[in-house]
PDB file of C-alpha atoms and ligand atoms in Angstrom:
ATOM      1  CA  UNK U   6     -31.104 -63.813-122.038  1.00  0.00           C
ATOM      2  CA  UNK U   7     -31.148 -66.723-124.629  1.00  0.00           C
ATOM      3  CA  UNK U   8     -32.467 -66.430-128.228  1.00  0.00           C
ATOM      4  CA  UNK U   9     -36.099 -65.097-127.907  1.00  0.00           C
ATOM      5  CA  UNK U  10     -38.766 -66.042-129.899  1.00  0.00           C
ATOM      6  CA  UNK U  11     -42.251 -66.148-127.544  1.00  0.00           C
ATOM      7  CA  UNK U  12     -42.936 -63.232-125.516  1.00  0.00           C
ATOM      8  CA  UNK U  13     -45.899 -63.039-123.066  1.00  0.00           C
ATOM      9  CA  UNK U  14     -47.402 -59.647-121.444  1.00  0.00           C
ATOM     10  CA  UNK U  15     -49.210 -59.775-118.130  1.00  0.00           C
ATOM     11  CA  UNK U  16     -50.474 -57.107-115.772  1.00  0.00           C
ATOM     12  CA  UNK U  17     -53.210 -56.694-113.354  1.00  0.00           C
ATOM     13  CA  UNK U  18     -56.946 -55.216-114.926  1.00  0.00           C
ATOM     14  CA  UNK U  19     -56.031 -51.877-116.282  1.00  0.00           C
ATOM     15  CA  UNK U  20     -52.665 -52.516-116.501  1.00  0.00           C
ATOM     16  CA  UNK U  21     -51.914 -51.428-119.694  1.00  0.00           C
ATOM     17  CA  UNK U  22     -51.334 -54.874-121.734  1.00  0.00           C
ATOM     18  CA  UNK U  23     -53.825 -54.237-124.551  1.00  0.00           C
ATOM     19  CA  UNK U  24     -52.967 -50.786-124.764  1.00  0.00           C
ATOM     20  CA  UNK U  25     -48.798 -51.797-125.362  1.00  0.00           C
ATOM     21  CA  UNK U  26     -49.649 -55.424-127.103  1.00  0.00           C
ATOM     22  CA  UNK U  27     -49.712 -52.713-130.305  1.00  0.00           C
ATOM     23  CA  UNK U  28     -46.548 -50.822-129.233  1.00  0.00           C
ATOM     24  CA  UNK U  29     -44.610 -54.002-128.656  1.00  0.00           C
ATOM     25  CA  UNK U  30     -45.796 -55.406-131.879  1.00  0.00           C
ATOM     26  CA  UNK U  31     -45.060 -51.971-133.791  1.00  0.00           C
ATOM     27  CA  UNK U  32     -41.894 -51.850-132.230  1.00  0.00           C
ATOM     28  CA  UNK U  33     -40.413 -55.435-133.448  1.00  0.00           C
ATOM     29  CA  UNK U  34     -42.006 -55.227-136.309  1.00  0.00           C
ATOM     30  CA  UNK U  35     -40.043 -51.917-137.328  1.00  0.00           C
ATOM     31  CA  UNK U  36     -37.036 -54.590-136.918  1.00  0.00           C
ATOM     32  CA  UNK U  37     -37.667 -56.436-139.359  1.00  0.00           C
ATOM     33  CA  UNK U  38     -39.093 -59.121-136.696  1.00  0.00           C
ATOM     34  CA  UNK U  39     -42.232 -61.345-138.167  1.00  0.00           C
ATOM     35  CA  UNK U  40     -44.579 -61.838-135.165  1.00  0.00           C
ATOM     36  CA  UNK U  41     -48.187 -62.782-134.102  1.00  0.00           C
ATOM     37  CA  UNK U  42     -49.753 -61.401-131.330  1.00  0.00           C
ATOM     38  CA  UNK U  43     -52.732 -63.428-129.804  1.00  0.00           C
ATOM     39  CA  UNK U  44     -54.674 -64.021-126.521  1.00  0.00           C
ATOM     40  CA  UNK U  45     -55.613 -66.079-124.120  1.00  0.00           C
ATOM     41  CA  UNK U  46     -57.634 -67.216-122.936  1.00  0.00           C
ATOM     42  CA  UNK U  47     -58.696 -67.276-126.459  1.00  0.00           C
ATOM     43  CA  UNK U  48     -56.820 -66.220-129.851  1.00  0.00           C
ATOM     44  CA  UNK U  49     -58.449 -69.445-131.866  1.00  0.00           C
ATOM     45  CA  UNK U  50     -62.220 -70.034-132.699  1.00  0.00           C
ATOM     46  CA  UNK U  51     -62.694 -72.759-129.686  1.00  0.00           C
ATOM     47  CA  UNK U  52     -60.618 -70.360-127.303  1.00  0.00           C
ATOM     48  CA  UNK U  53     -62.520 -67.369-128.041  1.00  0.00           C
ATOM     49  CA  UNK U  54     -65.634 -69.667-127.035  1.00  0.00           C
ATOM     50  CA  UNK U  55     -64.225 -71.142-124.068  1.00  0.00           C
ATOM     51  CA  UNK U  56     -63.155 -67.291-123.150  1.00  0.00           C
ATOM     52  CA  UNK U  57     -67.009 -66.569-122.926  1.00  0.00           C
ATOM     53  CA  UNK U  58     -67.588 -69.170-121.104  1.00  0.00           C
ATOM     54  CA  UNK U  59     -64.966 -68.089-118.446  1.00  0.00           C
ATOM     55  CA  UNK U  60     -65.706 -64.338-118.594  1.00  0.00           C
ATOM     56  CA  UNK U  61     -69.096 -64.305-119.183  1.00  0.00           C
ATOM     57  CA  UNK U  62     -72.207 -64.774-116.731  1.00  0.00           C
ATOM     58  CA  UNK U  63     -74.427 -67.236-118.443  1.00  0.00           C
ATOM     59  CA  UNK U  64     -73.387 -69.751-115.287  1.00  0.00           C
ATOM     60  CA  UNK U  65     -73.188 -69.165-112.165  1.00  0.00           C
ATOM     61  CA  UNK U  66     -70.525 -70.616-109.689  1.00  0.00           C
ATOM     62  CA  UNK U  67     -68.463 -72.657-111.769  1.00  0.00           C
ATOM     63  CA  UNK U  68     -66.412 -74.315-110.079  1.00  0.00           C
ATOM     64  CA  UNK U  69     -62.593 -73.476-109.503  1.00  0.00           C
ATOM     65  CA  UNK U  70     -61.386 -76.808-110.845  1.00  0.00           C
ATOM     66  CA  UNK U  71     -63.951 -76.308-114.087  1.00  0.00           C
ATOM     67  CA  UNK U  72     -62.388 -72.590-114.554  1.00  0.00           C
ATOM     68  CA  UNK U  73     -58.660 -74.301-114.481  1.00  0.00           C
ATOM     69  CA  UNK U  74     -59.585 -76.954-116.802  1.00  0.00           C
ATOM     70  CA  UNK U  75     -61.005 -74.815-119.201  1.00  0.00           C
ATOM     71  CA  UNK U  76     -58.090 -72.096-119.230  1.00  0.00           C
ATOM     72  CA  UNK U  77     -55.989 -74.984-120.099  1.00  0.00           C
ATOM     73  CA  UNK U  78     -58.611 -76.486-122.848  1.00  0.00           C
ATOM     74  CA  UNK U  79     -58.365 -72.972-124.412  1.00  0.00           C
ATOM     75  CA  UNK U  80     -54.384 -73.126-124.211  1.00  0.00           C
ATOM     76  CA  UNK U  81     -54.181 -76.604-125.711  1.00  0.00           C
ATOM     77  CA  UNK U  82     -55.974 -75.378-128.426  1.00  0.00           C
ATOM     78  CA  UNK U  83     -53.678 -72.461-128.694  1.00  0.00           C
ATOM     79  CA  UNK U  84     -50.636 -74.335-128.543  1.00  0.00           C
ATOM     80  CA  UNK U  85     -51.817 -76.412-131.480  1.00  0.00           C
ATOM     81  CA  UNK U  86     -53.080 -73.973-133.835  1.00  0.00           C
ATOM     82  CA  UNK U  87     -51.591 -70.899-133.261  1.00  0.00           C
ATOM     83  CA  UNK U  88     -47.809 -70.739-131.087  1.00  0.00           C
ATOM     84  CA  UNK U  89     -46.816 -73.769-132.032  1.00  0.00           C
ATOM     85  CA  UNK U  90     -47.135 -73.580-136.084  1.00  0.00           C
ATOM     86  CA  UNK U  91     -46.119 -70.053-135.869  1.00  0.00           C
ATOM     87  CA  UNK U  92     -42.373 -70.699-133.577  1.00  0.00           C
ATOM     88  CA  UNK U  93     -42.379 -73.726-136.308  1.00  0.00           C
ATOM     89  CA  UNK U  94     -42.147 -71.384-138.739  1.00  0.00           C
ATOM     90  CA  UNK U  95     -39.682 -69.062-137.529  1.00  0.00           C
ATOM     91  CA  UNK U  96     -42.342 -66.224-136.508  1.00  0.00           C
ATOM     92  CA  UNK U  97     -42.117 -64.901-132.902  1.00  0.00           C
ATOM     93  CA  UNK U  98     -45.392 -65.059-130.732  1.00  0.00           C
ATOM     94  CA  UNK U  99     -46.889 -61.954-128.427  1.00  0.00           C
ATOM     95  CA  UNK U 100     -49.190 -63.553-126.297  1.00  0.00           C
ATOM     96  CA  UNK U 101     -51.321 -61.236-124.183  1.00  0.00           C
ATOM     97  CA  UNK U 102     -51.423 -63.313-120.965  1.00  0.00           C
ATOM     98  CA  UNK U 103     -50.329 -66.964-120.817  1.00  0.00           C
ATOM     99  CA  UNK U 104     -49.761 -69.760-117.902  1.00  0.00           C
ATOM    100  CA  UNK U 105     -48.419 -67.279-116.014  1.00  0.00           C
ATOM    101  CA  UNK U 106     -51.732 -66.224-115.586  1.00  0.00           C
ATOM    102  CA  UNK U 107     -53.236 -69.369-114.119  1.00  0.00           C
ATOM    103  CA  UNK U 108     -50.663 -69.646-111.691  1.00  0.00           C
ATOM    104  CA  UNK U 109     -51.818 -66.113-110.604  1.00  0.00           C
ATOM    105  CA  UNK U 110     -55.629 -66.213-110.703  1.00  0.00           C
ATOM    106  CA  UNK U 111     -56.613 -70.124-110.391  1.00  0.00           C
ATOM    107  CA  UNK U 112     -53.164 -70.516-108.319  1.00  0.00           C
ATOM    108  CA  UNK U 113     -53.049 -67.348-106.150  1.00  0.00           C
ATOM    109  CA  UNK U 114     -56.833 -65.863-106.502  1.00  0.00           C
ATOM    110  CA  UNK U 115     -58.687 -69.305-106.188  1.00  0.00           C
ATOM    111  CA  UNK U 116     -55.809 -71.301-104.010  1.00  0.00           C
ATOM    112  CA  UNK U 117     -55.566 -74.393-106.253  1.00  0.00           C
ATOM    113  CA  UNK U 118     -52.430 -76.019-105.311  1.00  0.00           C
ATOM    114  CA  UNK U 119     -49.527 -74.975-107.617  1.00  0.00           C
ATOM    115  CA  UNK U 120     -48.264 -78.473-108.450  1.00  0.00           C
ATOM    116  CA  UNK U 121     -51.936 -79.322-109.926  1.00  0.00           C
ATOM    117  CA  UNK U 122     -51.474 -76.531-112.220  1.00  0.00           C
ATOM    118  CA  UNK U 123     -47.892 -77.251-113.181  1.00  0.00           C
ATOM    119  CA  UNK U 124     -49.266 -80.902-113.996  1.00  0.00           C
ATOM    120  CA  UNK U 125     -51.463 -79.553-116.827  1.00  0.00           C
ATOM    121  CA  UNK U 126     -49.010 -76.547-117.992  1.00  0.00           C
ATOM    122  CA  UNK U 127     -46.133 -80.115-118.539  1.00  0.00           C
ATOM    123  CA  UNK U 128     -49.262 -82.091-120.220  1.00  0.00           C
ATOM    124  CA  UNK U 129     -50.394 -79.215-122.178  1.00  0.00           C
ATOM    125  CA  UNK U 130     -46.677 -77.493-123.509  1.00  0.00           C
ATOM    126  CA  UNK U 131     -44.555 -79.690-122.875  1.00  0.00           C
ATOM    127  CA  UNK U 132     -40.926 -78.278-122.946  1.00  0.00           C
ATOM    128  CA  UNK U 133     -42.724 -75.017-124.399  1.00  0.00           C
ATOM    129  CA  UNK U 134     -42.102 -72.148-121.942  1.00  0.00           C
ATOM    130  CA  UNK U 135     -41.625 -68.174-123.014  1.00  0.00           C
ATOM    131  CA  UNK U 136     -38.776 -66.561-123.460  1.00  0.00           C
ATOM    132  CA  UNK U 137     -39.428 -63.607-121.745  1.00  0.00           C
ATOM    133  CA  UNK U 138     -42.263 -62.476-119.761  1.00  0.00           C
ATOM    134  CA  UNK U 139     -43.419 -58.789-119.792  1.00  0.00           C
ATOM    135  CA  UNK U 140     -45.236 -57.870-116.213  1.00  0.00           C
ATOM    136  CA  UNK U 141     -46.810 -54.485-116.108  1.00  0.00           C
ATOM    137  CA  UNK U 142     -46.748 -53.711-112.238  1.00  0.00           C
ATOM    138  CA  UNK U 143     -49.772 -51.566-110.652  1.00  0.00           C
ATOM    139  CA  UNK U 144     -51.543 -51.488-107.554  1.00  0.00           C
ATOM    140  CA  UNK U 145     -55.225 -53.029-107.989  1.00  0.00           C
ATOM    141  CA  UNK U 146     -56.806 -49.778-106.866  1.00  0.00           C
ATOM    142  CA  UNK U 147     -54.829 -48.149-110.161  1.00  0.00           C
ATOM    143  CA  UNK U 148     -55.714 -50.639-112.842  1.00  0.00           C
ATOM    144  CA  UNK U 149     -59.200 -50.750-111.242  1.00  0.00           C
ATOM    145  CA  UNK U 150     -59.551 -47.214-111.268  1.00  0.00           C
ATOM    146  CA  UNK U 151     -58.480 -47.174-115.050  1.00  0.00           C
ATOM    147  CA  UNK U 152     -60.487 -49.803-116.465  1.00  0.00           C
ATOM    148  CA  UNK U 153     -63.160 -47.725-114.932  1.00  0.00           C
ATOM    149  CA  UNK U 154     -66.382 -48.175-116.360  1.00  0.00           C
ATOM    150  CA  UNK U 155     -66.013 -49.308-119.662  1.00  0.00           C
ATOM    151  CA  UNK U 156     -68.089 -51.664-119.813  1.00  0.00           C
ATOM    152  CA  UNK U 157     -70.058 -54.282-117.477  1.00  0.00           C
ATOM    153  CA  UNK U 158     -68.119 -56.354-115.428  1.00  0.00           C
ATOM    154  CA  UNK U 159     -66.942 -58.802-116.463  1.00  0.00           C
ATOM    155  CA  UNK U 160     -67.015 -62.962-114.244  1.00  0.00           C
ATOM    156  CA  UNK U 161     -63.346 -61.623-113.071  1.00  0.00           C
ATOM    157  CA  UNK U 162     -63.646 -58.207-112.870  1.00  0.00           C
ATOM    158  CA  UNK U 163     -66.150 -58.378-110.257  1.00  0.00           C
ATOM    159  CA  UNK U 164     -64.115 -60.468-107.864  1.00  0.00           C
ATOM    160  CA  UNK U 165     -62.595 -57.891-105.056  1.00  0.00           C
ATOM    161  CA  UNK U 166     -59.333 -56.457-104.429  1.00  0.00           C
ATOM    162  CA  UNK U 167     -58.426 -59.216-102.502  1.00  0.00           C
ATOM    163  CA  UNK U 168     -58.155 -61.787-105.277  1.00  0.00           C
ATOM    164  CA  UNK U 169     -56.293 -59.513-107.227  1.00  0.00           C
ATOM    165  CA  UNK U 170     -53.855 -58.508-104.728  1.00  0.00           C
ATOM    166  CA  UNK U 171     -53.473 -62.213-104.347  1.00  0.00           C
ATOM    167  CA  UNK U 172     -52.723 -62.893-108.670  1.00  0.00           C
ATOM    168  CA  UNK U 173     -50.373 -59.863-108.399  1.00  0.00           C
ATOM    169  CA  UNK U 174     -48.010 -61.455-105.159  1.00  0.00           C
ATOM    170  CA  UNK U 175     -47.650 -64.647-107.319  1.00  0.00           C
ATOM    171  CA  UNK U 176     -47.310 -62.774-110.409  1.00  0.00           C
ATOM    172  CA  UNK U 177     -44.119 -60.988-108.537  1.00  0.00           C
ATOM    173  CA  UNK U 178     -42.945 -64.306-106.840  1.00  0.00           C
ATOM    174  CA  UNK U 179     -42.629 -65.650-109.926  1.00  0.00           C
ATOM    175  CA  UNK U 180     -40.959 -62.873-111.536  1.00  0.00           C
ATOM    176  CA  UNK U 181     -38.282 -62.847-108.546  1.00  0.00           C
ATOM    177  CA  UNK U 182     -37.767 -66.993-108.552  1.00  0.00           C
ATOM    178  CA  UNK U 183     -36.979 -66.389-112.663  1.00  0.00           C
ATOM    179  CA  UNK U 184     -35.379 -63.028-113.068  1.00  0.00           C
ATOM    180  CA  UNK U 185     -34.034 -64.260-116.702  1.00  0.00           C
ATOM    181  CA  UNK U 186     -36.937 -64.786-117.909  1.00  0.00           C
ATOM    182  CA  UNK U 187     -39.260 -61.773-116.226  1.00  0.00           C
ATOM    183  CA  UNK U 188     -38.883 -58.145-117.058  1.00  0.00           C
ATOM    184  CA  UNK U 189     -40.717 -56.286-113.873  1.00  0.00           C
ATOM    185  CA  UNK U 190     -42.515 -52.427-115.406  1.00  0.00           C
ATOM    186  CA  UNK U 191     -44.013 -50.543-113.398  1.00  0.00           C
ATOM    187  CA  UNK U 192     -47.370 -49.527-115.443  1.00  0.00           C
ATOM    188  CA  UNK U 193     -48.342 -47.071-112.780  1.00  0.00           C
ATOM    189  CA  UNK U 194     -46.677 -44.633-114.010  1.00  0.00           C
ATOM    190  CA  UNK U 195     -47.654 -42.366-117.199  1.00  0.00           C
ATOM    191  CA  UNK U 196     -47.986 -44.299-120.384  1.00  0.00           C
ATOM    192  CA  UNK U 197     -45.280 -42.518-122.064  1.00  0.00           C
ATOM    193  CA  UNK U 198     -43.071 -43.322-119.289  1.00  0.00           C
ATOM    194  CA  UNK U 199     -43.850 -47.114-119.954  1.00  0.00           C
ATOM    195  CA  UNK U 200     -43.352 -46.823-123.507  1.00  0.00           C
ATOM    196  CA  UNK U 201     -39.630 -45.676-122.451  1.00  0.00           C
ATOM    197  CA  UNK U 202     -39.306 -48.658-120.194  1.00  0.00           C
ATOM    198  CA  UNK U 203     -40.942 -51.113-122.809  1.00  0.00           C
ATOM    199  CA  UNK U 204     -37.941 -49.374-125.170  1.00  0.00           C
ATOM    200  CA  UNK U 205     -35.247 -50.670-123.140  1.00  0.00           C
ATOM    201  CA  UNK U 206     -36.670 -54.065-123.143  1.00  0.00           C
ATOM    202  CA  UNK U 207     -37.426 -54.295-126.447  1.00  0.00           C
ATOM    203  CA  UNK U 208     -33.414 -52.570-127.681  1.00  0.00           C
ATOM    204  CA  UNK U 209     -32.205 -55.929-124.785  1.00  0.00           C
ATOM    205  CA  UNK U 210     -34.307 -58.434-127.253  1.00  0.00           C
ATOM    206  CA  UNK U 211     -33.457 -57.217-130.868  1.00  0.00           C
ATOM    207  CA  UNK U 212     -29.142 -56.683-130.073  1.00  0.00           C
ATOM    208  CA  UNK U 213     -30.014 -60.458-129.114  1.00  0.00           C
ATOM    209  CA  UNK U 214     -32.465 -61.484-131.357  1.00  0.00           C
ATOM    210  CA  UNK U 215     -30.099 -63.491-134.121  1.00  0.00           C
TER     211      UNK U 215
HETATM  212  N1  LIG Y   8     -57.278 -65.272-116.757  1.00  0.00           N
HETATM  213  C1  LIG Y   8     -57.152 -66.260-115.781  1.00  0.00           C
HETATM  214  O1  LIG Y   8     -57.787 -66.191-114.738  1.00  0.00           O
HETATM  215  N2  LIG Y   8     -56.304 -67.299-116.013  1.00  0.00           N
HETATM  216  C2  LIG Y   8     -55.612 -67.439-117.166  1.00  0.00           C
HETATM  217  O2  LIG Y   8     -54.885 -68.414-117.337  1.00  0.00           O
HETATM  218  C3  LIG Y   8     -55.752 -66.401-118.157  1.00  0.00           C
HETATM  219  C4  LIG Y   8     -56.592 -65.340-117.914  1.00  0.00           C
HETATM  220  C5  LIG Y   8     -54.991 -66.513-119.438  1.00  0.00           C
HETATM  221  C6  LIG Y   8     -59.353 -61.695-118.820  1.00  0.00           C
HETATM  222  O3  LIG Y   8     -58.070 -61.272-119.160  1.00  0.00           O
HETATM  223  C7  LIG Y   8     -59.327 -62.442-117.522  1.00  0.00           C
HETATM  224  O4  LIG Y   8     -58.818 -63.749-117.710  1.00  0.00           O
HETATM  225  C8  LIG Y   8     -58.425 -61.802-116.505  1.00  0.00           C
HETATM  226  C9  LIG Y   8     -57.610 -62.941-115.909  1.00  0.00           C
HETATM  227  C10 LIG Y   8     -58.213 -64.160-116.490  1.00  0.00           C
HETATM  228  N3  LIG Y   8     -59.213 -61.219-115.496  1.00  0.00           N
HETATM  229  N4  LIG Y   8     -58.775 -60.301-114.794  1.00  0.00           N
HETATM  230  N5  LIG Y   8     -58.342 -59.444-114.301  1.00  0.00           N
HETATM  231  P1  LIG Y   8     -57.845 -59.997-120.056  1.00  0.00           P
HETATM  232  O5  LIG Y   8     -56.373 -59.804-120.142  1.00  0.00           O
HETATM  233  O6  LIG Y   8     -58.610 -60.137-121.305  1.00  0.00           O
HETATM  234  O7  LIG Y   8     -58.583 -58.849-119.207  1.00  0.00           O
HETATM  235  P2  LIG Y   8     -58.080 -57.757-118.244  1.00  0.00           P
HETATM  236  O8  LIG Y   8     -56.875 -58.066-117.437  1.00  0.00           O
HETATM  237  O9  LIG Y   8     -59.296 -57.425-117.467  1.00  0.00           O
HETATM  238  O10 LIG Y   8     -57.606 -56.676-119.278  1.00  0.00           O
HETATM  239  P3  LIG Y   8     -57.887 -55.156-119.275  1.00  0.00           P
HETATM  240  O11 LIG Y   8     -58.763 -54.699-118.180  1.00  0.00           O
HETATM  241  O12 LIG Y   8     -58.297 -54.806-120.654  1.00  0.00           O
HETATM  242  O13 LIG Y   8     -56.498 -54.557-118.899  1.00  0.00           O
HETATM  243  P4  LIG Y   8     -55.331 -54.059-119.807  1.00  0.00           P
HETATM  244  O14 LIG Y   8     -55.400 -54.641-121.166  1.00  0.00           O
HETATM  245  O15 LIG Y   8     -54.083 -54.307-119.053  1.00  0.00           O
HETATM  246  O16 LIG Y   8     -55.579 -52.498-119.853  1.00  0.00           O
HETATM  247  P5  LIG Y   8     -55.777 -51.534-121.110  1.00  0.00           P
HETATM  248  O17 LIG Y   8     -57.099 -51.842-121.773  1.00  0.00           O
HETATM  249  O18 LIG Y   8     -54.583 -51.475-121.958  1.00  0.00           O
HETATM  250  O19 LIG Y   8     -55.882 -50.153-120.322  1.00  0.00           O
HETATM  251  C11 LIG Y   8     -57.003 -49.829-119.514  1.00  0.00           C
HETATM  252  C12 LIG Y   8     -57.203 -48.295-119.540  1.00  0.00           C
HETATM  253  O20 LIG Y   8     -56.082 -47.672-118.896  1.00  0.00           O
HETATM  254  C13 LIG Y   8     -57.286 -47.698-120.930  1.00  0.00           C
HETATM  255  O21 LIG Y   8     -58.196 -46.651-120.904  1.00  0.00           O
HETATM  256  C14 LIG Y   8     -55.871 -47.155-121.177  1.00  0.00           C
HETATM  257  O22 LIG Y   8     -55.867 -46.074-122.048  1.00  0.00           O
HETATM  258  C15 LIG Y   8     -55.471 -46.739-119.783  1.00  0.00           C
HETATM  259  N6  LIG Y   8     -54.010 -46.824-119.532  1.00  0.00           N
HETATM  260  C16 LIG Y   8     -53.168 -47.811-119.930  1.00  0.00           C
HETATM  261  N7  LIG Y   8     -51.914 -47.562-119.485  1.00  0.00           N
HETATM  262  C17 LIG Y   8     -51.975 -46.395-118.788  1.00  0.00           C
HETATM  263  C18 LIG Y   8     -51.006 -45.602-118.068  1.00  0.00           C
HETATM  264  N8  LIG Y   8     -49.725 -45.988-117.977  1.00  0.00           N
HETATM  265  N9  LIG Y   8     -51.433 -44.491-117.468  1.00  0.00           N
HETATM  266  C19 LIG Y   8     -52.734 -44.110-117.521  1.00  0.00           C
HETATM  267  N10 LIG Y   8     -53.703 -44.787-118.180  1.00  0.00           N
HETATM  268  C20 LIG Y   8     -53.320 -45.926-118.806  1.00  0.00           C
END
């Protein structure tokens, strides 16, 4: 793996990310490491805007192209104030979900074409890519189950399994066409038993973090 500096977490709903974004952090940080963890969409004032206008219900059937554009408005905004100053500056970056994600929900889930959405992710990052990508593996039914009823639904949560079983097939093509770069965990197991698995991957990262 080379020198890694900007991590990413995915997962299906209920996954688990939120829940390990603070043992991940805890666990570099007890190395010494400097990072930022963040969101997306979201994780700057415009984002966080642009993330209720995506997750939220106050309009109806936007369209798919509208939902794309506006994950990638949030991102650019991102990139600019957030990752970028902070890899300038030596930090690392934990970003809970990144393009990753668009390739699995807009890509997969809606069925826009792939290449549209690797046009914006070149126009938007440029080179910028992460250095390792963290997928938490579990069946929709799981993650579904666990998110439970916390709260009202929200524009993506009450899409059906289908869609989600369709994000989670690209999420695991992509993770076997760039096995240097994804670390596969299956989350459906007991959290501890995550936590040990998240262990291993973060000992691989710090013996090669300098
Ligand atoms: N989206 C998109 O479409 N395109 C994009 O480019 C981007 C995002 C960036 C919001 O994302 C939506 O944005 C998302 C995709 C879309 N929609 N969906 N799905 P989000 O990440 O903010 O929302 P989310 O995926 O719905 O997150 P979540 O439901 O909060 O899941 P989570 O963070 O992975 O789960 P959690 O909160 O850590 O855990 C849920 C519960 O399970 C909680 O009670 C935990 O205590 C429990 N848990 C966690 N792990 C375990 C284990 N191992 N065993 C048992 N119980 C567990």
């Amino acid at each position: 793996m080379k020198k890694t500096r900007f991590i990413t977490l995915e997962g299906s709903e209920g996954a688990g990310k939120s829940t390990n974004m603070d043992y991940i952090q805890k666990g570099l940080r007890a190395q010494g490491i400097d990072i930022v963890t963040t969101r997306e969409p979201g994780g700057t004032p415009i984002g966080e805007d642009i993330r209720q206008l995506l997750l939220g219900h106050k309009h109806t059937g936007m369209s798919d192209d509208t939902e794309l554009l506006l994950m990638f408005a949030a991102r650019a905004e991102h990139l600019d104030k957030v990752i970028r100053p902070a890899l300038e500056k030596g930090q690392w970056v934990l970003c809970d979900r990144f393009t990753d994600a668009t390739y699995a929900y807009q890509g997969g889930g809606r069925g826009i074409a792939s290449d549209r959405i690797a046009t914006l992710e070149n126009w938007t990052q440029a080179e910028l890519r992460p250095d390792l990508t963290i997928y938490l593996d579990v069946p929709i039914e799981t993650g579904r189950q666990r998110a439970g009823d916390r709260s009202a639904p929200d524009r993506f949560e009450k899409e059906q399994n289908a869609f989600f079983n369709k994000a989670r097939k690209v999420y695991l093509d992509r993770a076997e066409q760039e096995p240097a770069r994804f670390r596969v965990i299956d989350a459906s197991t007991s959290l501890d038993q995550v936590q040990v698995y998240l262990d291993e991957v973060l000992q691989e990262l710090v013996s090669k973090k300098r």
